[in-house]
PDB file of C-alpha atoms in Angstrom:
ATOM      1  CA  ASP A   1     -40.962 -49.474  78.144  1.00 76.00           C
ATOM      2  CA  ILE A   2     -44.437 -49.983  77.074  1.00 92.00           C
ATOM      3  CA  GLY A   3     -46.216 -50.402  74.088  1.00 93.00           C
ATOM      4  CA  GLU A   4     -48.803 -52.745  72.192  1.00 94.00           C
ATOM      5  CA  ASP A   5     -48.784 -55.845  74.488  1.00 97.00           C
ATOM      6  CA  VAL A   6     -46.599 -54.523  77.271  1.00 98.00           C
ATOM      7  CA  GLY A   7     -47.475 -52.376  80.038  1.00 98.00           C
ATOM      8  CA  ALA A   8     -46.051 -51.226  83.344  1.00 98.00           C
ATOM      9  CA  LEU A   9     -47.330 -51.386  87.066  1.00 98.00           C
ATOM     10  CA  ILE A  10     -46.739 -49.240  89.842  1.00 97.00           C
ATOM     11  CA  VAL A  11     -47.602 -50.336  93.423  1.00 98.00           C
ATOM     12  CA  HIS A  12     -47.780 -47.281  95.678  1.00 97.00           C
ATOM     13  CA  ALA A  13     -46.598 -48.216  99.559  1.00 98.00           C
ATOM     14  CA  ASP A  14     -46.033 -46.389 102.946  1.00 97.00           C
ATOM     15  CA  ALA A  15     -42.608 -46.059 104.255  1.00 97.00           C
ATOM     16  CA  GLY A  16     -42.931 -49.097 106.473  1.00 97.00           C
ATOM     17  CA  MET A  17     -42.467 -51.149 103.217  1.00 97.00           C
ATOM     18  CA  LEU A  18     -39.367 -49.400 102.178  1.00 98.00           C
ATOM     19  CA  GLY A  19     -36.837 -52.292 101.046  1.00 98.00           C
ATOM     20  CA  VAL A  20     -39.633 -54.932 100.775  1.00 98.00           C
ATOM     21  CA  GLU A  21     -39.315 -57.414  98.053  1.00 98.00           C
ATOM     22  CA  VAL A  22     -42.559 -57.472  95.841  1.00 98.00           C
ATOM     23  CA  GLU A  23     -43.001 -60.450  93.548  1.00 98.00           C
ATOM     24  CA  ILE A  24     -45.326 -60.931  90.518  1.00 98.00           C
ATOM     25  CA  SER A  25     -46.407 -63.895  88.634  1.00 98.00           C
ATOM     26  CA  ALA A  26     -48.728 -64.558  85.652  1.00 98.00           C
ATOM     27  CA  THR A  27     -51.971 -65.767  87.012  1.00 97.00           C
ATOM     28  CA  GLY A  28     -51.907 -69.820  87.227  1.00 96.00           C
ATOM     29  CA  GLN A  29     -48.219 -69.380  87.147  1.00 97.00           C
ATOM     30  CA  ASP A  30     -47.010 -68.956  91.100  1.00 97.00           C
ATOM     31  CA  ASP A  31     -43.913 -70.449  90.993  1.00 96.00           C
ATOM     32  CA  CYS A  32     -42.694 -68.270  88.161  1.00 97.00           C
ATOM     33  CA  ARG A  33     -41.704 -64.933  89.787  1.00 98.00           C
ATOM     34  CA  SER A  34     -39.888 -62.173  89.408  1.00 98.00           C
ATOM     35  CA  HIS A  35     -39.508 -59.216  91.866  1.00 98.00           C
ATOM     36  CA  LYS A  36     -38.833 -55.588  92.706  1.00 98.00           C
ATOM     37  CA  ASP A  37     -38.187 -53.809  95.728  1.00 98.00           C
ATOM     38  CA  VAL A  38     -40.303 -50.872  96.915  1.00 98.00           C
ATOM     39  CA  LEU A  39     -37.918 -47.628  96.712  1.00 98.00           C
ATOM     40  CA  GLU A  40     -37.905 -44.358  97.778  1.00 98.00           C
ATOM     41  CA  ARG A  41     -38.193 -41.669  95.316  1.00 97.00           C
ATOM     42  CA  GLU A  42     -39.343 -38.172  94.840  1.00 95.00           C
ATOM     43  CA  ILE A  43     -42.820 -37.006  93.472  1.00 91.00           C
ATOM     44  CA  GLY A  44     -43.818 -33.463  93.748  1.00 95.00           C
ATOM     45  CA  GLY A  45     -40.792 -32.697  95.918  1.00 96.00           C
ATOM     46  CA  ARG A  46     -42.104 -35.166  98.612  1.00 95.00           C
ATOM     47  CA  PRO A  47     -41.048 -38.882  99.083  1.00 97.00           C
ATOM     48  CA  ALA A  48     -42.889 -41.772  97.533  1.00 97.00           C
ATOM     49  CA  TYR A  49     -42.309 -45.306  98.224  1.00 98.00           C
ATOM     50  CA  THR A  50     -42.997 -47.366  95.186  1.00 98.00           C
ATOM     51  CA  ALA A  51     -42.008 -50.518  93.297  1.00 98.00           C
ATOM     52  CA  VAL A  52     -42.309 -49.892  89.527  1.00 98.00           C
ATOM     53  CA  PHE A  53     -42.775 -53.400  87.158  1.00 98.00           C
ATOM     54  CA  ASP A  54     -41.847 -52.189  83.939  1.00 96.00           C
ATOM     55  CA  LYS A  55     -42.143 -54.268  80.345  1.00 96.00           C
ATOM     56  CA  VAL A  56     -44.907 -56.694  81.772  1.00 98.00           C
ATOM     57  CA  ARG A  57     -46.519 -58.443  79.124  1.00 97.00           C
ATOM     58  CA  GLU A  58     -50.401 -58.120  78.874  1.00 98.00           C
ATOM     59  CA  GLY A  59     -52.616 -60.397  81.009  1.00 98.00           C
ATOM     60  CA  SER A  60     -53.432 -61.061  84.647  1.00 98.00           C
ATOM     61  CA  TYR A  61     -51.111 -61.343  87.681  1.00 98.00           C
ATOM     62  CA  THR A  62     -50.555 -61.913  91.369  1.00 98.00           C
ATOM     63  CA  LEU A  63     -48.504 -59.723  93.557  1.00 98.00           C
ATOM     64  CA  TRP A  64     -46.597 -61.430  96.544  1.00 98.00           C
ATOM     65  CA  VAL A  65     -45.047 -60.189  99.895  1.00 98.00           C
ATOM     66  CA  ASP A  66     -43.196 -62.494 102.215  1.00 97.00           C
ATOM     67  CA  ASP A  67     -44.467 -65.573  99.824  1.00 97.00           C
ATOM     68  CA  ILE A  68     -48.127 -64.510 100.655  1.00 97.00           C
ATOM     69  CA  PRO A  69     -50.432 -63.490  97.745  1.00 98.00           C
ATOM     70  CA  ARG A  70     -51.352 -59.874  98.249  1.00 97.00           C
ATOM     71  CA  ALA A  71     -53.323 -59.181  95.140  1.00 98.00           C
ATOM     72  CA  ARG A  72     -54.568 -61.500  92.695  1.00 98.00           C
ATOM     73  CA  ASN A  73     -56.073 -60.672  89.181  1.00 98.00           C
ATOM     74  CA  VAL A  74     -54.314 -57.709  88.623  1.00 98.00           C
ATOM     75  CA  ALA A  75     -55.019 -56.683  85.358  1.00 98.00           C
ATOM     76  CA  ILE A  76     -51.968 -55.490  82.953  1.00 98.00           C
ATOM     77  CA  ILE A  77     -53.069 -53.961  79.840  1.00 97.00           C
ATOM     78  CA  GLY A  78     -50.700 -53.205  76.694  1.00 97.00           C
ATOM     79  CA  ALA A  79     -49.519 -49.615  76.371  1.00 97.00           C
ATOM     80  CA  SER A  80     -50.756 -48.707  79.759  1.00 97.00           C
ATOM     81  CA  ILE A  81     -49.470 -48.367  83.287  1.00 97.00           C
ATOM     82  CA  ALA A  82     -51.706 -49.951  86.019  1.00 98.00           C
ATOM     83  CA  GLU A  83     -51.537 -48.545  89.876  1.00 97.00           C
ATOM     84  CA  LEU A  84     -52.422 -50.270  93.141  1.00 98.00           C
ATOM     85  CA  ASP A  85     -52.135 -48.203  96.305  1.00 97.00           C
ATOM     86  CA  TRP A  86     -51.259 -50.034  99.313  1.00 97.00           C
ATOM     87  CA  SER A  87     -50.217 -46.914 101.072  1.00 93.00           C
ATOM     88  CA  ALA A  88     -53.244 -47.011 103.291  1.00 85.00           C
ATOM     89  CA  ASP A  89     -53.228 -50.697 104.017  1.00 72.00           C
TER      90      ASP A  89
END
């Protein structure tokens, strides 16, 4: 669900991240995190490995893997879906 001041974020990963927990926190609030696991989905008949954060309030966020910041200042815009591509990292 997205709209007005609520957006979403899709993190695209590779198969090696299947089952990995990705955490998200608002910028400056590193101790207040929620998480999603990287799951296998099907897109166009092919496997895709993604973590989908829905219902994210508009703002700036940090993404964490294994308690290490992986991406900072990720912008979420209301009524939009942001995407990060970690599949080649």
